[in-house]
Amino acid sequence: MSLCLCILACTAPWWDNFPTTYQGRSPGEAATVHATSAMGGVTDDPGWGIAGLAMRYHGMIEQAEAYEALGIHSLAYAETFGTAACYIAEFEKGPGGGLVGYDSDPSVPKPTLNAWAWQLREPGPRKVIHWVGLPAYYDEAEWCGPWTRAHPLYGAPPFTYPDGTVARGHLPGPERPDRHRIFDAGASKDILGNVTMDYMQTPAEAVPPAIADELIPYPTADGTAYTGFVNVKKDPACPHWVEYARASSRLMAELGTVGIWSDNFSTWDSLGINPVLDGFGDWSVAGFRDYLRDEMGRTDVDDFDIREYLRATMREKLGGDDSNLHDPLWRDRYWLEDPMWTAYRRYKLDVARRALDDYHAAVREGARLGGVDDFVIQGNDIPLWCFDAPRPEFLEMVSTEFHPGWGLFTGSRGLGLPPRGRMAPFVRAARTHAQGRFVHLWYYLDREHSGRADDPELGRTLAYEALASHAMVQAYPELPKMAGTADTAAEVNGFIDRCRRWWGDREPLARIGLLYSPASRLRELTPGGLVAFDGQRHAFDLLGWGTA
């Protein structure tokens, strides 16, 4: 029997054989905590272009080689349908006028400074600045060298608007990355038609006046702030995000990456906790017209705009302020019965499912072209905010963030810590969304549980409770809010490492089954979010009965 189990275990993919994962910058620490894979940041790409990906790799090539020498699988951080990032960077001109590159690959521009330390910038005659991101990739910016959409291996079709117009260059006004046409075309937008942006604020005292105009100014409650880093939320109805993911995964694979932690594998940034803020990108609005025509038989939709319909309904039927995105009437129960909002919710779920399916296929195809046949995608946000968009056939494994207190899935009460609260119902629900047998938990202890993250007894308890449900707690010692310590991770992962060959193809067995449909949560969603955040009957029933 032992031999049989060992053989079965050896034939399973590494990511489905009791996998343990480390995040951090120390290959030695990854080995100490018995990790079989590591998110070391070596080829991370949250949508900042293959030039940014290549810079990341060649700037960390020693870590990449160290992970490889230790036999630890290298994973990267990527964005699914969350955000695309742009950051400012400084480069140095070489004697011939081109940008100085890395010794390991001179074709890759080497930053001398980036947004995270911009307050240290001292302009000079040989220093130039560029924004690293997808605008440079799609505009085939000369400073990127070969690392643009025209690359023969890592290229992509032109980025377009829904009507086929190429989205190149900037909108009228300041030429800044947050005003680039690819974001106007493909980003999530609020119900007023504004691109949904996240700015990483640079403290005003850290921005000398001489370099403030190099950054992006934006208004805040305290006045004007500046940033060298901007995130733009994606509209999953836009196919170009998938095409870029195909290119990015190919380069990742060629650089030794065997999988990604794919953040926002969900509808979080395209339907979200408050759809009026990010649910209405141009591709979604145009696609809904086709949906009404093809799926619902409507013939009067050539000029229909769901945003205008919802705003008119807000004004005329509810008496609300349709220009105020925080008007409480956006969350009124009326919307649960509005036929057009109901149709739009169904359409957005269809879009999300199709987009995630296409994304999975594209990433896997790109990785195969890059030489990795069994590239693993680990999806986040499941089952927190997915509305049943991820399906098992297009996800290998769930690797999701979780907090035992206030949460999108658990309301303000939270699930709680043992013995009052048990993570098993949450983990079991997560497992049904993927092909693999295992779940990774980014188990956070902050807010009401602050100060308990480094409690070794609690960390040990949570890790073994997770293991009992076929889950592992992410080892991330340098993140203060992550449950457990390096010592508890080493203990639990060491136990898993010793037992892996004996456990073989072990599957959890249960005597009771609970029926749960994440798609049913859409029934509770208004344009302003869930009609009752602390009354999520469907999710709460699952957690309550599962815990009992």
mmCIF file of C-alpha atoms in Angstrom, residues 52-421:
data_model
loop_
_atom_site.group_PDB
_atom_site.id
_atom_site.type_symbol
_atom_site.label_atom_id
_atom_site.label_comp_id
_atom_site.label_asym_id
_atom_site.label_seq_id
_atom_site.Cartn_x
_atom_site.Cartn_y
_atom_site.Cartn_z
ATOM 1 C CA GLY A 52 9.050 45.859 -16.910
ATOM 2 C CA LEU A 53 8.971 42.071 -16.565
ATOM 3 C CA ALA A 54 12.434 41.740 -18.132
ATOM 4 C CA MET A 55 13.778 44.513 -15.867
ATOM 5 C CA ARG A 56 12.412 42.657 -12.881
ATOM 6 C CA TYR A 57 14.122 39.419 -13.870
ATOM 7 C CA HIS A 58 17.534 40.833 -14.746
ATOM 8 C CA GLY A 59 17.498 42.981 -11.634
ATOM 9 C CA MET A 60 16.957 39.836 -9.524
ATOM 10 C CA ILE A 61 18.803 37.261 -11.583
ATOM 11 C CA GLU A 62 20.901 36.087 -8.634
ATOM 12 C CA GLN A 63 17.757 35.237 -6.652
ATOM 13 C CA ALA A 64 16.313 33.444 -9.674
ATOM 14 C CA GLU A 65 19.419 31.301 -10.006
ATOM 15 C CA ALA A 66 19.446 30.591 -6.255
ATOM 16 C CA TYR A 67 15.846 29.328 -6.272
ATOM 17 C CA GLU A 68 16.660 27.128 -9.252
ATOM 18 C CA ALA A 69 19.771 25.719 -7.545
ATOM 19 C CA LEU A 70 17.690 24.804 -4.483
ATOM 20 C CA GLY A 71 15.090 23.018 -6.616
ATOM 21 C CA ILE A 72 12.351 25.425 -5.519
ATOM 22 C CA HIS A 73 9.716 26.139 -8.162
ATOM 23 C CA SER A 74 9.547 29.820 -9.107
ATOM 24 C CA LEU A 75 6.124 31.481 -9.122
ATOM 25 C CA ALA A 76 5.283 35.025 -10.203
ATOM 26 C CA TYR A 77 2.666 37.557 -9.174
ATOM 27 C CA ALA A 78 0.319 38.522 -12.002
ATOM 28 C CA GLU A 79 -2.997 40.336 -12.345
ATOM 29 C CA THR A 80 -5.980 38.602 -13.889
ATOM 30 C CA PHE A 81 -8.769 41.157 -14.255
ATOM 31 C CA GLY A 82 -7.682 43.411 -11.442
ATOM 32 C CA THR A 83 -5.407 46.284 -12.351
ATOM 33 C CA ALA A 84 -2.688 47.237 -14.818
ATOM 34 C CA ALA A 85 0.179 49.106 -13.186
ATOM 35 C CA CYS A 86 2.425 51.930 -14.421
ATOM 36 C CA TYR A 87 5.383 53.331 -12.522
ATOM 37 C CA ILE A 88 7.899 56.078 -13.138
ATOM 38 C CA ALA A 89 11.587 55.177 -13.500
ATOM 39 C CA GLU A 90 14.875 56.920 -14.111
ATOM 40 C CA PHE A 91 17.434 55.590 -16.609
ATOM 41 C CA GLU A 92 20.921 56.585 -17.663
ATOM 42 C CA LYS A 93 22.040 57.344 -21.203
ATOM 43 C CA GLY A 94 25.072 55.474 -22.451
ATOM 44 C CA PRO A 95 27.890 56.900 -24.616
ATOM 45 C CA GLY A 96 25.950 56.160 -27.818
ATOM 46 C CA GLY A 97 22.793 57.873 -26.587
ATOM 47 C CA GLY A 98 20.821 54.695 -25.859
ATOM 48 C CA LEU A 99 19.828 53.601 -22.378
ATOM 49 C CA VAL A 100 22.294 51.611 -20.305
ATOM 50 C CA GLY A 101 21.136 47.997 -19.980
ATOM 51 C CA TYR A 102 21.905 45.064 -17.714
ATOM 52 C CA ASP A 103 25.147 43.135 -18.028
ATOM 53 C CA SER A 104 23.088 39.943 -18.312
ATOM 54 C CA ASP A 105 21.097 41.411 -21.247
ATOM 55 C CA PRO A 106 22.070 44.874 -22.549
ATOM 56 C CA SER A 107 18.811 45.087 -24.552
ATOM 57 C CA VAL A 108 16.867 45.441 -21.277
ATOM 58 C CA PRO A 109 16.977 49.052 -19.956
ATOM 59 C CA LYS A 110 18.318 49.200 -16.411
ATOM 60 C CA PRO A 111 16.521 51.636 -14.053
ATOM 61 C CA THR A 112 18.695 53.641 -11.691
ATOM 62 C CA LEU A 113 15.688 54.732 -9.628
ATOM 63 C CA ASN A 114 11.959 54.019 -9.557
ATOM 64 C CA ALA A 115 8.729 55.285 -7.999
ATOM 65 C CA TRP A 116 9.324 53.630 -4.634
ATOM 66 C CA ALA A 117 12.281 55.922 -3.882
ATOM 67 C CA TRP A 118 11.551 58.920 -6.105
ATOM 68 C CA GLN A 119 12.286 61.388 -3.326
ATOM 69 C CA LEU A 120 15.976 60.516 -3.808
ATOM 70 C CA ARG A 121 16.016 61.675 -7.435
ATOM 71 C CA GLU A 122 18.681 64.171 -8.471
ATOM 72 C CA PRO A 123 18.260 65.196 -12.129
ATOM 73 C CA GLY A 124 21.388 65.129 -14.288
ATOM 74 C CA PRO A 125 22.358 65.550 -17.973
ATOM 75 C CA ARG A 126 22.627 61.804 -18.622
ATOM 76 C CA LYS A 127 19.481 60.875 -16.693
ATOM 77 C CA VAL A 128 16.106 60.466 -18.382
ATOM 78 C CA ILE A 129 12.711 59.369 -17.083
ATOM 79 C CA HIS A 130 10.121 57.071 -18.612
ATOM 80 C CA TRP A 131 6.918 55.443 -17.390
ATOM 81 C CA VAL A 132 7.133 51.659 -17.288
ATOM 82 C CA GLY A 133 3.798 50.164 -18.297
ATOM 83 C CA LEU A 134 1.501 48.968 -21.045
ATOM 84 C CA PRO A 135 1.216 52.393 -22.753
ATOM 85 C CA ALA A 136 4.902 52.111 -23.721
ATOM 86 C CA TYR A 137 4.395 48.468 -24.777
ATOM 87 C CA TYR A 138 1.455 49.233 -27.063
ATOM 88 C CA ASP A 139 2.907 52.480 -28.457
ATOM 89 C CA GLU A 140 6.119 50.599 -29.299
ATOM 90 C CA ALA A 141 8.118 53.230 -27.406
ATOM 91 C CA GLU A 142 11.668 53.481 -28.720
ATOM 92 C CA TRP A 143 13.220 53.562 -25.247
ATOM 93 C CA CYS A 144 11.888 50.030 -24.570
ATOM 94 C CA GLY A 145 14.103 48.614 -27.303
ATOM 95 C CA PRO A 146 12.671 45.337 -28.603
ATOM 96 C CA TRP A 147 10.418 44.847 -25.558
ATOM 97 C CA THR A 148 7.139 46.066 -27.077
ATOM 98 C CA ARG A 149 4.045 44.633 -28.736
ATOM 99 C CA ALA A 150 6.067 44.364 -31.977
ATOM 100 C CA HIS A 151 8.345 41.717 -30.446
ATOM 101 C CA PRO A 152 8.274 38.556 -32.617
ATOM 102 C CA LEU A 153 7.757 36.279 -29.581
ATOM 103 C CA TYR A 154 6.118 38.451 -26.923
ATOM 104 C CA GLY A 155 4.021 40.729 -29.097
ATOM 105 C CA ALA A 156 0.279 41.329 -29.211
ATOM 106 C CA PRO A 157 -2.313 42.810 -31.608
ATOM 107 C CA PRO A 158 -2.963 46.559 -31.403
ATOM 108 C CA PHE A 159 -5.164 47.687 -28.527
ATOM 109 C CA THR A 160 -8.533 48.942 -29.786
ATOM 110 C CA TYR A 161 -11.826 50.475 -28.763
ATOM 111 C CA PRO A 162 -14.961 48.320 -29.250
ATOM 112 C CA ASP A 163 -15.538 49.903 -32.683
ATOM 113 C CA GLY A 164 -12.066 48.842 -33.855
ATOM 114 C CA THR A 165 -10.355 52.236 -33.497
ATOM 115 C CA VAL A 166 -6.750 51.728 -32.420
ATOM 116 C CA ALA A 167 -6.123 53.092 -28.922
ATOM 117 C CA ARG A 168 -2.727 54.712 -29.372
ATOM 118 C CA GLY A 169 -1.304 57.808 -27.729
ATOM 119 C CA HIS A 170 -2.953 60.050 -25.159
ATOM 120 C CA LEU A 171 -6.257 61.825 -24.775
ATOM 121 C CA PRO A 172 -6.176 65.619 -25.301
ATOM 122 C CA GLY A 173 -4.401 67.301 -22.433
ATOM 123 C CA PRO A 174 -1.379 66.273 -20.344
ATOM 124 C CA GLU A 175 0.491 63.265 -21.748
ATOM 125 C CA ARG A 176 0.433 61.059 -18.676
ATOM 126 C CA PRO A 177 0.021 57.299 -18.437
ATOM 127 C CA ASP A 178 -3.318 57.597 -16.624
ATOM 128 C CA ARG A 179 -4.596 59.496 -19.676
ATOM 129 C CA HIS A 180 -3.460 56.967 -22.264
ATOM 130 C CA ARG A 181 -6.040 55.747 -24.760
ATOM 131 C CA ILE A 182 -5.567 52.041 -23.972
ATOM 132 C CA PHE A 183 -6.941 52.734 -20.495
ATOM 133 C CA ASP A 184 -9.757 54.866 -21.873
ATOM 134 C CA ALA A 185 -10.625 51.980 -24.187
ATOM 135 C CA GLY A 186 -10.100 48.937 -21.973
ATOM 136 C CA ALA A 187 -10.378 49.990 -18.341
ATOM 137 C CA SER A 188 -13.304 49.627 -15.994
ATOM 138 C CA LYS A 189 -15.279 52.854 -15.691
ATOM 139 C CA ASP A 190 -17.771 54.246 -13.245
ATOM 140 C CA ILE A 191 -21.373 54.908 -14.217
ATOM 141 C CA LEU A 192 -20.414 58.466 -15.194
ATOM 142 C CA GLY A 193 -17.896 57.185 -17.736
ATOM 143 C CA ASN A 194 -14.717 57.922 -15.791
ATOM 144 C CA VAL A 195 -11.801 55.474 -15.814
ATOM 145 C CA THR A 196 -11.406 53.820 -12.409
ATOM 146 C CA MET A 197 -7.944 54.694 -11.060
ATOM 147 C CA ASP A 198 -5.973 53.784 -7.957
ATOM 148 C CA TYR A 199 -3.131 56.144 -7.095
ATOM 149 C CA MET A 200 -0.277 55.238 -4.753
ATOM 150 C CA GLN A 201 0.297 58.517 -2.962
ATOM 151 C CA THR A 202 3.824 59.826 -2.563
ATOM 152 C CA PRO A 203 4.053 61.894 0.655
ATOM 153 C CA ALA A 204 4.196 65.602 -0.188
ATOM 154 C CA GLU A 205 7.276 66.110 1.969
ATOM 155 C CA ALA A 206 9.053 63.454 -0.105
ATOM 156 C CA VAL A 207 8.488 65.314 -3.398
ATOM 157 C CA PRO A 208 10.870 68.243 -3.833
ATOM 158 C CA PRO A 209 9.308 70.994 -5.983
ATOM 159 C CA ALA A 210 11.965 70.460 -8.673
ATOM 160 C CA ILE A 211 10.655 66.970 -9.461
ATOM 161 C CA ALA A 212 6.970 67.279 -8.540
ATOM 162 C CA ASP A 213 6.020 68.049 -12.146
ATOM 163 C CA GLU A 214 7.468 64.670 -13.212
ATOM 164 C CA LEU A 215 4.766 62.892 -11.215
ATOM 165 C CA ILE A 216 0.994 62.656 -11.621
ATOM 166 C CA PRO A 217 -0.919 65.215 -9.536
ATOM 167 C CA TYR A 218 -4.381 64.321 -8.303
ATOM 168 C CA PRO A 219 -6.826 65.883 -5.843
ATOM 169 C CA THR A 220 -7.411 64.542 -2.340
ATOM 170 C CA ALA A 221 -9.364 65.761 0.663
ATOM 171 C CA ASP A 222 -6.131 67.318 1.951
ATOM 172 C CA GLY A 223 -5.181 69.031 -1.313
ATOM 173 C CA THR A 224 -3.044 67.968 -4.262
ATOM 174 C CA ALA A 225 -1.070 64.756 -3.944
ATOM 175 C CA TYR A 226 1.550 63.293 -6.287
ATOM 176 C CA THR A 227 2.259 59.791 -7.428
ATOM 177 C CA GLY A 228 4.748 57.870 -9.509
ATOM 178 C CA PHE A 229 2.598 54.729 -9.467
ATOM 179 C CA VAL A 230 -0.907 54.291 -10.841
ATOM 180 C CA ASN A 231 -3.203 51.262 -11.106
ATOM 181 C CA VAL A 232 -5.964 51.150 -13.708
ATOM 182 C CA LYS A 233 -8.760 48.607 -13.290
ATOM 183 C CA LYS A 234 -9.489 46.302 -16.232
ATOM 184 C CA ASP A 235 -12.755 45.655 -18.017
ATOM 185 C CA PRO A 236 -12.808 41.865 -18.639
ATOM 186 C CA ALA A 237 -15.048 42.347 -21.683
ATOM 187 C CA CYS A 238 -11.987 43.866 -23.423
ATOM 188 C CA PRO A 239 -10.056 41.008 -25.110
ATOM 189 C CA HIS A 240 -6.698 42.784 -25.177
ATOM 190 C CA TRP A 241 -5.928 42.007 -21.528
ATOM 191 C CA VAL A 242 -6.025 38.316 -22.432
ATOM 192 C CA GLU A 243 -3.755 38.816 -25.436
ATOM 193 C CA TYR A 244 -1.178 40.572 -23.278
ATOM 194 C CA ALA A 245 -1.361 37.793 -20.673
ATOM 195 C CA ARG A 246 -0.461 35.300 -23.399
ATOM 196 C CA ALA A 247 2.678 37.287 -24.253
ATOM 197 C CA SER A 248 3.655 37.820 -20.623
ATOM 198 C CA SER A 249 3.292 34.166 -19.625
ATOM 199 C CA ARG A 250 5.495 33.084 -22.529
ATOM 200 C CA LEU A 251 8.319 35.324 -21.352
ATOM 201 C CA MET A 252 7.810 34.204 -17.748
ATOM 202 C CA ALA A 253 8.091 30.561 -18.752
ATOM 203 C CA GLU A 254 11.225 31.158 -20.802
ATOM 204 C CA LEU A 255 12.776 32.830 -17.757
ATOM 205 C CA GLY A 256 12.141 29.783 -15.578
ATOM 206 C CA THR A 257 8.759 30.552 -14.020
ATOM 207 C CA VAL A 258 6.422 27.563 -13.683
ATOM 208 C CA GLY A 259 3.247 29.292 -12.511
ATOM 209 C CA ILE A 260 1.565 32.456 -11.303
ATOM 210 C CA TRP A 261 -0.367 33.669 -8.324
ATOM 211 C CA SER A 262 -3.088 35.367 -10.347
ATOM 212 C CA ASP A 263 -4.562 38.148 -8.255
ATOM 213 C CA ASN A 264 -8.195 39.171 -8.771
ATOM 214 C CA PHE A 265 -9.253 35.954 -10.489
ATOM 215 C CA SER A 266 -12.770 37.268 -10.009
ATOM 216 C CA THR A 267 -15.209 40.088 -10.704
ATOM 217 C CA TRP A 268 -13.789 42.288 -7.947
ATOM 218 C CA ASP A 269 -12.497 45.147 -10.147
ATOM 219 C CA SER A 270 -15.135 44.915 -12.871
ATOM 220 C CA LEU A 271 -18.379 44.477 -10.950
ATOM 221 C CA GLY A 272 -17.098 44.841 -7.470
ATOM 222 C CA ILE A 273 -18.365 45.717 -4.054
ATOM 223 C CA ASN A 274 -19.912 48.874 -5.544
ATOM 224 C CA PRO A 275 -20.635 48.444 -9.286
ATOM 225 C CA VAL A 276 -21.399 52.137 -9.899
ATOM 226 C CA LEU A 277 -17.683 52.736 -9.302
ATOM 227 C CA ASP A 278 -16.211 50.229 -11.746
ATOM 228 C CA GLY A 279 -18.802 48.166 -13.599
ATOM 229 C CA PHE A 280 -19.192 50.068 -16.866
ATOM 230 C CA GLY A 281 -16.154 49.969 -19.157
ATOM 231 C CA ASP A 282 -16.649 50.759 -22.855
ATOM 232 C CA TRP A 283 -16.312 47.111 -23.902
ATOM 233 C CA SER A 284 -18.907 46.039 -21.324
ATOM 234 C CA VAL A 285 -21.362 48.741 -22.388
ATOM 235 C CA ALA A 286 -20.988 47.843 -26.069
ATOM 236 C CA GLY A 287 -21.144 44.114 -25.378
ATOM 237 C CA PHE A 288 -24.379 44.494 -23.426
ATOM 238 C CA ARG A 289 -26.054 45.858 -26.543
ATOM 239 C CA ASP A 290 -25.092 42.650 -28.355
ATOM 240 C CA TYR A 291 -26.334 40.611 -25.392
ATOM 241 C CA LEU A 292 -29.737 42.317 -25.470
ATOM 242 C CA ARG A 293 -29.984 41.705 -29.193
ATOM 243 C CA ASP A 294 -28.651 38.150 -29.378
ATOM 244 C CA GLU A 295 -29.765 36.661 -26.049
ATOM 245 C CA MET A 296 -32.937 38.612 -25.291
ATOM 246 C CA GLY A 297 -34.251 39.337 -28.786
ATOM 247 C CA ARG A 298 -34.266 43.123 -28.435
ATOM 248 C CA THR A 299 -34.137 45.042 -31.722
ATOM 249 C CA ASP A 300 -34.107 48.601 -30.392
ATOM 250 C CA VAL A 301 -30.660 48.642 -28.838
ATOM 251 C CA ASP A 302 -28.327 50.204 -31.421
ATOM 252 C CA ASP A 303 -27.915 53.354 -29.323
ATOM 253 C CA PHE A 304 -28.701 51.852 -25.923
ATOM 254 C CA ASP A 305 -26.343 52.733 -23.073
ATOM 255 C CA ILE A 306 -26.895 50.869 -19.796
ATOM 256 C CA ARG A 307 -25.307 53.756 -17.903
ATOM 257 C CA GLU A 308 -27.879 56.230 -19.203
ATOM 258 C CA TYR A 309 -30.720 53.840 -18.416
ATOM 259 C CA LEU A 310 -29.601 53.295 -14.819
ATOM 260 C CA ARG A 311 -28.989 56.994 -14.236
ATOM 261 C CA ALA A 312 -32.427 57.889 -15.617
ATOM 262 C CA THR A 313 -34.026 55.237 -13.406
ATOM 263 C CA MET A 314 -32.176 56.615 -10.402
ATOM 264 C CA ARG A 315 -33.506 60.131 -11.103
ATOM 265 C CA GLU A 316 -37.010 59.416 -12.292
ATOM 266 C CA LYS A 317 -38.125 56.367 -10.292
ATOM 267 C CA LEU A 318 -36.127 56.683 -7.084
ATOM 268 C CA GLY A 319 -35.643 60.455 -6.907
ATOM 269 C CA GLY A 320 -31.930 60.049 -6.270
ATOM 270 C CA ASP A 321 -28.870 62.006 -7.362
ATOM 271 C CA ASP A 322 -27.554 60.070 -10.357
ATOM 272 C CA SER A 323 -24.289 62.031 -10.356
ATOM 273 C CA ASN A 324 -23.493 61.052 -6.759
ATOM 274 C CA LEU A 325 -21.819 57.659 -6.804
ATOM 275 C CA HIS A 326 -22.360 57.303 -3.063
ATOM 276 C CA ASP A 327 -26.085 58.109 -2.969
ATOM 277 C CA PRO A 328 -27.602 55.392 -0.733
ATOM 278 C CA LEU A 329 -30.421 54.882 -3.237
ATOM 279 C CA TRP A 330 -27.989 53.078 -5.525
ATOM 280 C CA ARG A 331 -28.349 50.312 -2.918
ATOM 281 C CA ASP A 332 -32.142 50.410 -2.721
ATOM 282 C CA ARG A 333 -34.000 47.088 -2.858
ATOM 283 C CA TYR A 334 -35.843 48.317 -5.945
ATOM 284 C CA TRP A 335 -32.849 47.380 -8.076
ATOM 285 C CA LEU A 336 -33.197 43.697 -7.235
ATOM 286 C CA GLU A 337 -36.339 43.613 -9.393
ATOM 287 C CA ASP A 338 -35.331 46.055 -12.132
ATOM 288 C CA PRO A 339 -35.348 43.991 -15.364
ATOM 289 C CA MET A 340 -32.492 45.817 -17.080
ATOM 290 C CA TRP A 341 -30.192 45.730 -14.045
ATOM 291 C CA THR A 342 -31.009 42.027 -13.632
ATOM 292 C CA ALA A 343 -30.070 41.430 -17.279
ATOM 293 C CA TYR A 344 -26.841 43.414 -16.898
ATOM 294 C CA ARG A 345 -25.821 41.348 -13.858
ATOM 295 C CA ARG A 346 -26.342 38.133 -15.826
ATOM 296 C CA TYR A 347 -24.414 39.572 -18.751
ATOM 297 C CA LYS A 348 -21.485 40.607 -16.532
ATOM 298 C CA LEU A 349 -21.315 37.089 -15.087
ATOM 299 C CA ASP A 350 -21.285 35.629 -18.603
ATOM 300 C CA VAL A 351 -18.510 38.060 -19.555
ATOM 301 C CA ALA A 352 -16.476 37.188 -16.482
ATOM 302 C CA ARG A 353 -16.748 33.449 -17.077
ATOM 303 C CA ARG A 354 -15.788 33.785 -20.718
ATOM 304 C CA ALA A 355 -12.909 36.124 -19.907
ATOM 305 C CA LEU A 356 -11.480 33.844 -17.207
ATOM 306 C CA ASP A 357 -11.771 30.847 -19.512
ATOM 307 C CA ASP A 358 -9.966 32.732 -22.293
ATOM 308 C CA TYR A 359 -7.348 34.011 -19.840
ATOM 309 C CA HIS A 360 -6.608 30.514 -18.551
ATOM 310 C CA ALA A 361 -6.247 29.147 -22.083
ATOM 311 C CA ALA A 362 -4.051 32.045 -23.199
ATOM 312 C CA VAL A 363 -1.721 31.883 -20.194
ATOM 313 C CA ARG A 364 -1.301 28.137 -20.543
ATOM 314 C CA GLU A 365 -0.698 28.432 -24.297
ATOM 315 C CA GLY A 366 1.870 31.187 -23.807
ATOM 316 C CA ALA A 367 3.654 29.116 -21.164
ATOM 317 C CA ARG A 368 3.712 26.054 -23.445
ATOM 318 C CA LEU A 369 5.326 28.153 -26.149
ATOM 319 C CA GLY A 370 7.820 29.224 -23.487
ATOM 320 C CA GLY A 371 8.658 25.607 -22.667
ATOM 321 C CA VAL A 372 6.474 24.882 -19.600
ATOM 322 C CA ASP A 373 3.695 22.382 -20.298
ATOM 323 C CA ASP A 374 2.117 22.274 -16.833
ATOM 324 C CA PHE A 375 2.027 25.957 -15.923
ATOM 325 C CA VAL A 376 -0.051 26.407 -12.773
ATOM 326 C CA ILE A 377 -2.495 29.265 -12.252
ATOM 327 C CA GLN A 378 -3.322 29.955 -8.603
ATOM 328 C CA GLY A 379 -6.384 32.216 -8.387
ATOM 329 C CA ASN A 380 -7.148 34.773 -5.692
ATOM 330 C CA ASP A 381 -10.498 36.180 -4.420
ATOM 331 C CA ILE A 382 -12.181 32.762 -4.315
ATOM 332 C CA PRO A 383 -14.834 32.394 -2.984
ATOM 333 C CA LEU A 384 -14.731 35.908 -1.526
ATOM 334 C CA TRP A 385 -16.076 37.883 -4.450
ATOM 335 C CA CYS A 386 -16.282 35.643 -7.479
ATOM 336 C CA PHE A 387 -20.060 35.195 -8.024
ATOM 337 C CA ASP A 388 -19.241 31.800 -9.575
ATOM 338 C CA ALA A 389 -17.221 33.331 -12.419
ATOM 339 C CA PRO A 390 -14.219 30.972 -11.925
ATOM 340 C CA ARG A 391 -15.011 27.425 -12.991
ATOM 341 C CA PRO A 392 -12.968 24.314 -12.113
ATOM 342 C CA GLU A 393 -12.131 23.672 -15.753
ATOM 343 C CA PHE A 394 -10.139 26.883 -16.035
ATOM 344 C CA LEU A 395 -8.247 27.088 -12.772
ATOM 345 C CA GLU A 396 -5.634 24.727 -11.344
ATOM 346 C CA MET A 397 -5.632 25.880 -7.741
ATOM 347 C CA VAL A 398 -7.136 28.428 -5.362
ATOM 348 C CA SER A 399 -4.703 30.644 -3.440
ATOM 349 C CA THR A 400 -6.852 33.189 -1.698
ATOM 350 C CA GLU A 401 -6.551 35.975 0.848
ATOM 351 C CA PHE A 402 -8.561 35.469 4.021
ATOM 352 C CA HIS A 403 -9.231 37.283 7.284
ATOM 353 C CA PRO A 404 -11.160 35.761 10.215
ATOM 354 C CA GLY A 405 -12.735 39.130 11.035
ATOM 355 C CA TRP A 406 -14.601 41.631 8.863
ATOM 356 C CA GLY A 407 -14.749 40.296 5.331
ATOM 357 C CA LEU A 408 -16.616 40.575 2.039
ATOM 358 C CA PHE A 409 -17.731 36.971 2.379
ATOM 359 C CA THR A 410 -18.368 36.945 6.117
ATOM 360 C CA GLY A 411 -19.765 40.419 6.867
ATOM 361 C CA SER A 412 -18.750 42.580 9.791
ATOM 362 C CA ARG A 413 -19.027 39.645 12.223
ATOM 363 C CA GLY A 414 -16.367 37.649 10.420
ATOM 364 C CA LEU A 415 -15.808 33.925 10.616
ATOM 365 C CA GLY A 416 -13.825 34.112 13.830
ATOM 366 C CA LEU A 417 -10.884 32.178 15.214
ATOM 367 C CA PRO A 418 -11.024 28.626 16.565
ATOM 368 C CA PRO A 419 -12.829 27.236 18.441
ATOM 369 C CA ARG A 420 -15.731 29.630 17.675
ATOM 370 C CA GLY A 421 -14.985 29.951 13.997
#
